[in-house]
mmCIF file of C-alpha atoms in Angstrom:
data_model
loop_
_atom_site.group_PDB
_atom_site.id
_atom_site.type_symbol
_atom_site.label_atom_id
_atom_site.label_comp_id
_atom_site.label_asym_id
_atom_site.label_seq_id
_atom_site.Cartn_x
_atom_site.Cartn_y
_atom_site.Cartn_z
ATOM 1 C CA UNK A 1 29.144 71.605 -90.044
ATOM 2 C CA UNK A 2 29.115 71.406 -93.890
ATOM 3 C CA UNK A 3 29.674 74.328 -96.273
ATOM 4 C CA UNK A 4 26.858 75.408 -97.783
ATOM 5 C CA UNK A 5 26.779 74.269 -101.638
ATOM 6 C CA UNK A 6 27.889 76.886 -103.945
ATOM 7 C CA UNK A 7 25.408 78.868 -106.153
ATOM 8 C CA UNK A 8 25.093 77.144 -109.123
ATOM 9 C CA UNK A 9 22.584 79.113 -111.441
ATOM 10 C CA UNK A 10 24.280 79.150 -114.552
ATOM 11 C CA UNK A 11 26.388 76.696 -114.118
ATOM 12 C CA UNK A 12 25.784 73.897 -116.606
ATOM 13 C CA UNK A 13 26.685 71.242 -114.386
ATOM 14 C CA UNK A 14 24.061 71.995 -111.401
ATOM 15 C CA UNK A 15 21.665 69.534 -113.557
ATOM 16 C CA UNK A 16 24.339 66.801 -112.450
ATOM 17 C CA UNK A 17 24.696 65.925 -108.916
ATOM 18 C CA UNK A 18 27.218 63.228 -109.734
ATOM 19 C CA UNK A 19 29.732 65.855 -110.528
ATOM 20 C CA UNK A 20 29.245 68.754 -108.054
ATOM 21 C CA UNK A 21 32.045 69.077 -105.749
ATOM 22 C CA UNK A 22 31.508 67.271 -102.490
ATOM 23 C CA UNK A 23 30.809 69.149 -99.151
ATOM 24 C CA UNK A 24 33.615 69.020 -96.879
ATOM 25 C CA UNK A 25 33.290 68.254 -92.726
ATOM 26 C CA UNK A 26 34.955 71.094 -91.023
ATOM 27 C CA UNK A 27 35.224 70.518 -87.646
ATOM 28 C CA UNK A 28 33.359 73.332 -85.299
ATOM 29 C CA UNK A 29 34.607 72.521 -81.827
ATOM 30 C CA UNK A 30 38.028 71.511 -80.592
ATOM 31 C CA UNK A 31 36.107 68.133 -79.223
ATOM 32 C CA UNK A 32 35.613 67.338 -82.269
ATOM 33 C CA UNK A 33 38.244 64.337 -83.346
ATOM 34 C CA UNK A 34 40.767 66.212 -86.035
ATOM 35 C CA UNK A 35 41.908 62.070 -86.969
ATOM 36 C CA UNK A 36 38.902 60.423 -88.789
ATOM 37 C CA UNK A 37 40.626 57.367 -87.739
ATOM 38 C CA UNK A 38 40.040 58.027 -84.117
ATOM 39 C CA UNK A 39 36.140 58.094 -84.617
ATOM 40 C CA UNK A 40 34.390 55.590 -83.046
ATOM 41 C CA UNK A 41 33.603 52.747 -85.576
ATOM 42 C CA UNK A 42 32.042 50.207 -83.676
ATOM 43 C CA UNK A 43 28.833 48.170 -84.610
ATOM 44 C CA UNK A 44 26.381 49.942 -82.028
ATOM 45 C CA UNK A 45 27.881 53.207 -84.003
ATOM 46 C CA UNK A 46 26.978 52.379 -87.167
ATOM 47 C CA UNK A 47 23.510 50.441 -86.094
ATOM 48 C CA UNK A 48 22.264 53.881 -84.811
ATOM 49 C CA UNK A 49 22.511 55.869 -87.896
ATOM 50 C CA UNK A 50 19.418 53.425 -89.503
ATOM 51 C CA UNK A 51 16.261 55.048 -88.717
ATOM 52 C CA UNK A 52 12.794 53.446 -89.127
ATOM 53 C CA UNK A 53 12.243 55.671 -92.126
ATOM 54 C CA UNK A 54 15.301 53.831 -93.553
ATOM 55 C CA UNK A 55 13.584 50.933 -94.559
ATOM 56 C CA UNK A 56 11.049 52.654 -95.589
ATOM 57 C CA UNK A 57 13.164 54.484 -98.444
ATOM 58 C CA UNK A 58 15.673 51.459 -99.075
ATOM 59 C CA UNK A 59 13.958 51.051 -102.802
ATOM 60 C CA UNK A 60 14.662 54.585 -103.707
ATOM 61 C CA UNK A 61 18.710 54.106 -102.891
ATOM 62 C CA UNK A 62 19.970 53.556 -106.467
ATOM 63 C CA UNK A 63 20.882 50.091 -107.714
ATOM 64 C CA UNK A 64 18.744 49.102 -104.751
ATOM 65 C CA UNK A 65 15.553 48.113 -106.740
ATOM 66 C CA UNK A 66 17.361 46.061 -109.275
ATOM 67 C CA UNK A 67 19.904 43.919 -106.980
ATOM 68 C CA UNK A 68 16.414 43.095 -104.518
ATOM 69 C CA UNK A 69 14.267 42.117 -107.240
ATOM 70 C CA UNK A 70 17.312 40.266 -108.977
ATOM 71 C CA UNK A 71 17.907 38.465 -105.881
ATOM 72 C CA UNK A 72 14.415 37.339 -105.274
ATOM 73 C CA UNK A 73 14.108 36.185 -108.662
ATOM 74 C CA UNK A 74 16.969 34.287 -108.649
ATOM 75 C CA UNK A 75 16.598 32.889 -104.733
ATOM 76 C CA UNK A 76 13.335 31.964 -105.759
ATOM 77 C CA UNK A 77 14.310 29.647 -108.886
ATOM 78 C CA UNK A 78 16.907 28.275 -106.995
ATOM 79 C CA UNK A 79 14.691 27.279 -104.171
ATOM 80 C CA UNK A 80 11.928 25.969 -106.217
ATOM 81 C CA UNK A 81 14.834 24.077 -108.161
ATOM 82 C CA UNK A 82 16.106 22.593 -105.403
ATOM 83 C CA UNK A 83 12.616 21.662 -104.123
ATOM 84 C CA UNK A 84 11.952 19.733 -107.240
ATOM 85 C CA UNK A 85 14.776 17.923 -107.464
ATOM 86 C CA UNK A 86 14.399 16.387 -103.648
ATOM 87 C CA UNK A 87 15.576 18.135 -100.974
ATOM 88 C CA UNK A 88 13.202 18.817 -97.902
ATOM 89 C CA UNK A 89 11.936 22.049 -97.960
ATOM 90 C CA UNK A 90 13.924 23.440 -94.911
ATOM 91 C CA UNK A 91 16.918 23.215 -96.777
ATOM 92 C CA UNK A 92 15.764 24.203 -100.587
ATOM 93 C CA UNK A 93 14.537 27.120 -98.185
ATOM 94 C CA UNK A 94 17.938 27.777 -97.307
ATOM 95 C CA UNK A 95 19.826 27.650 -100.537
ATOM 96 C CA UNK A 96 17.002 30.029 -101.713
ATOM 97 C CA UNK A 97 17.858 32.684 -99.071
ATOM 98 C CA UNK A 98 21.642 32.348 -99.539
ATOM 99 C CA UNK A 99 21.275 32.530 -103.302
ATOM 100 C CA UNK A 100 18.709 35.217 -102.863
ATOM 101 C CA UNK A 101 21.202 37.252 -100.161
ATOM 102 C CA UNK A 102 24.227 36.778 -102.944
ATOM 103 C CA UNK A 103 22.324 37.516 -105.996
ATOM 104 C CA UNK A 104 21.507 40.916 -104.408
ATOM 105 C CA UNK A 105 24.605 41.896 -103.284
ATOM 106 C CA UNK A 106 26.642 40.935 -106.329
ATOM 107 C CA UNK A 107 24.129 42.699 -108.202
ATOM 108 C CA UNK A 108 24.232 45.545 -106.336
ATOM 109 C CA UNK A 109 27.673 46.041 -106.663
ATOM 110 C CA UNK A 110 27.972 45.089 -110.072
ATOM 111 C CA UNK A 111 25.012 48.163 -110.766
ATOM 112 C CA UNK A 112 26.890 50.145 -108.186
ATOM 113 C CA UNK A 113 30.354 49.573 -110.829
ATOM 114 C CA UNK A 114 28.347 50.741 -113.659
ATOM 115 C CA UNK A 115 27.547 54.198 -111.865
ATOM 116 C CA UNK A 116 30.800 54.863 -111.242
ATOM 117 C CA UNK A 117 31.880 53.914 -114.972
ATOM 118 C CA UNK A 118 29.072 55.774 -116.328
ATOM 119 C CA UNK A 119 30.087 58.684 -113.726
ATOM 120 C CA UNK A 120 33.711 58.853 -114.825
ATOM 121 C CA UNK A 121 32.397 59.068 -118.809
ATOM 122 C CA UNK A 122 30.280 61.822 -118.223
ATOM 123 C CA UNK A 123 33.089 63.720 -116.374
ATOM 124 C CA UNK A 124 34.931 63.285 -119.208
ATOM 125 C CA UNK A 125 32.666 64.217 -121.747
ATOM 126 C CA UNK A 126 32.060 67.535 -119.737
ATOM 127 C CA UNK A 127 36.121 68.165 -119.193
ATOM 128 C CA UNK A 128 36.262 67.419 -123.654
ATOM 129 C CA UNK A 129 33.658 69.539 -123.961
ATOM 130 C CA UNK A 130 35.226 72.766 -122.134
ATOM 131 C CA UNK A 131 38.341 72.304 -123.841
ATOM 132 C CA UNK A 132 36.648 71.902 -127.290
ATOM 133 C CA UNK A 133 34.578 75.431 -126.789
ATOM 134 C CA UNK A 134 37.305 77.478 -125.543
ATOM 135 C CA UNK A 135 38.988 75.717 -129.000
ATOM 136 C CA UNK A 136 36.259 77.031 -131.057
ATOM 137 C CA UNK A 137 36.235 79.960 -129.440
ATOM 138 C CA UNK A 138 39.819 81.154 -129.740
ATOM 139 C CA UNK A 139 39.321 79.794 -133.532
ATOM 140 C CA UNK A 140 36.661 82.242 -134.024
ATOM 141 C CA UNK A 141 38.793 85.152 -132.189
ATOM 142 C CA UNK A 142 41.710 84.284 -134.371
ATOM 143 C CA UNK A 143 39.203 84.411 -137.810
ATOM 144 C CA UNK A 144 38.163 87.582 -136.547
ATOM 145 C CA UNK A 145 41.081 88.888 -135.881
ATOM 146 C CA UNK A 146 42.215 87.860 -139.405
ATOM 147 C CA UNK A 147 39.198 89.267 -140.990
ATOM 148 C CA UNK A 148 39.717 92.915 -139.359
ATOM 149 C CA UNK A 149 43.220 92.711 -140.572
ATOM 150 C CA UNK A 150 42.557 91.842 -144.087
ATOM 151 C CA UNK A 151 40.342 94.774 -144.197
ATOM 152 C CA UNK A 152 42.209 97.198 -142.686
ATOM 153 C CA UNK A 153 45.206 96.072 -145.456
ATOM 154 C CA UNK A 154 42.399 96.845 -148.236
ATOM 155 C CA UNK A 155 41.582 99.903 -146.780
ATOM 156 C CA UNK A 156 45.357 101.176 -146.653
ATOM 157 C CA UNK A 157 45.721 99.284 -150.240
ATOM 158 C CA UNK A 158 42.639 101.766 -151.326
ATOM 159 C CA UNK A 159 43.848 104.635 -149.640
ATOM 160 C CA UNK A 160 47.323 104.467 -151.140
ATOM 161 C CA UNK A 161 46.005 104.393 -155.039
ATOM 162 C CA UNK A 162 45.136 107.759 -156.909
ATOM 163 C CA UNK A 163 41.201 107.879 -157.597
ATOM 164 C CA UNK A 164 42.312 109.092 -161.260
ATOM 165 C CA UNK A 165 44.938 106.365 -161.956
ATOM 166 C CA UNK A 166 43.543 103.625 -164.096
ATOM 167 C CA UNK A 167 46.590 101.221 -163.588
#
């Protein structure tokens, strides 16, 4: 069971998934495994969470798009390369879908890097960003705080002279 995401209205960081706190698993039953070490992790496991509609939405997973068309391209040139420079076509075949298989994945990961670096940044940006408008404010509390002062001196300083007194 997760917990139910907190309500964000004017919070300015609803308009950033990346950096809303994650939901938490709590566990609802006591058959539930407490260890997340003792789940089961096998292959058959994992191979029934994919769902036809997986594959039908594997384009829309981010850095997806770029490391699949990066890895055709690539495969591709490779294959062709290969062709032309004399191996049979089984085997330029073959050095196109390893290069293809590769390209993806490292690109993948490489795009998947970026997200993370580009997550971190805009954490930080938001953290600077607090600290630098409760600055501001508390600069603008102690000016105003400073102005009501000064006038309230001038005030007592106006109080304390004679109306009649010229010096």
């Amino acid at each position: 069971m997760t917990t139910p995401p907190n309500d964000s209205s004017n919070n300015p960081e609803s308009d950033l998934p990346w950096l809303q706190k994650p939901t938490t698993i709590t566990p609802s039953s006591p058959s539930q495994k407490q260890n997340p070490q003792e789940e089961d992790l096998s292959f058959t496991a994992a191979l029934s969470t994919i769902t036809p509609s997986s594959f039908l939405t594997v384009h829309q997973t981010p850095c997806a798009r770029t490391g699949l068309l990066t890895g055709i391209g690539l495969g591709s040139a490779v294959g062709i390369l290969r062709s032309i420079l004399g191996l049979p076509i089984p085997r330029a075949a073959n050095w196109a879908v390893g290069t293809g298989a590769l390209t993806a994945i490292l690109q993948y990961e490489y795009c998947q890097a970026k997200r993370r670096q580009e997550k971190a940044k805009v954490a930080r940006v938001v953290e600077v960003y607090g600290q630098k408008q409760a600055e501001m404010r508390a600069k603008e509390e102690e000016d105003r705080r400073r102005k009501a002062e000064e006038e309230k001196r001038l005030l007592e300083e106006q109080k304390g002279k004679s109306w009649w007194r010229v010096w």
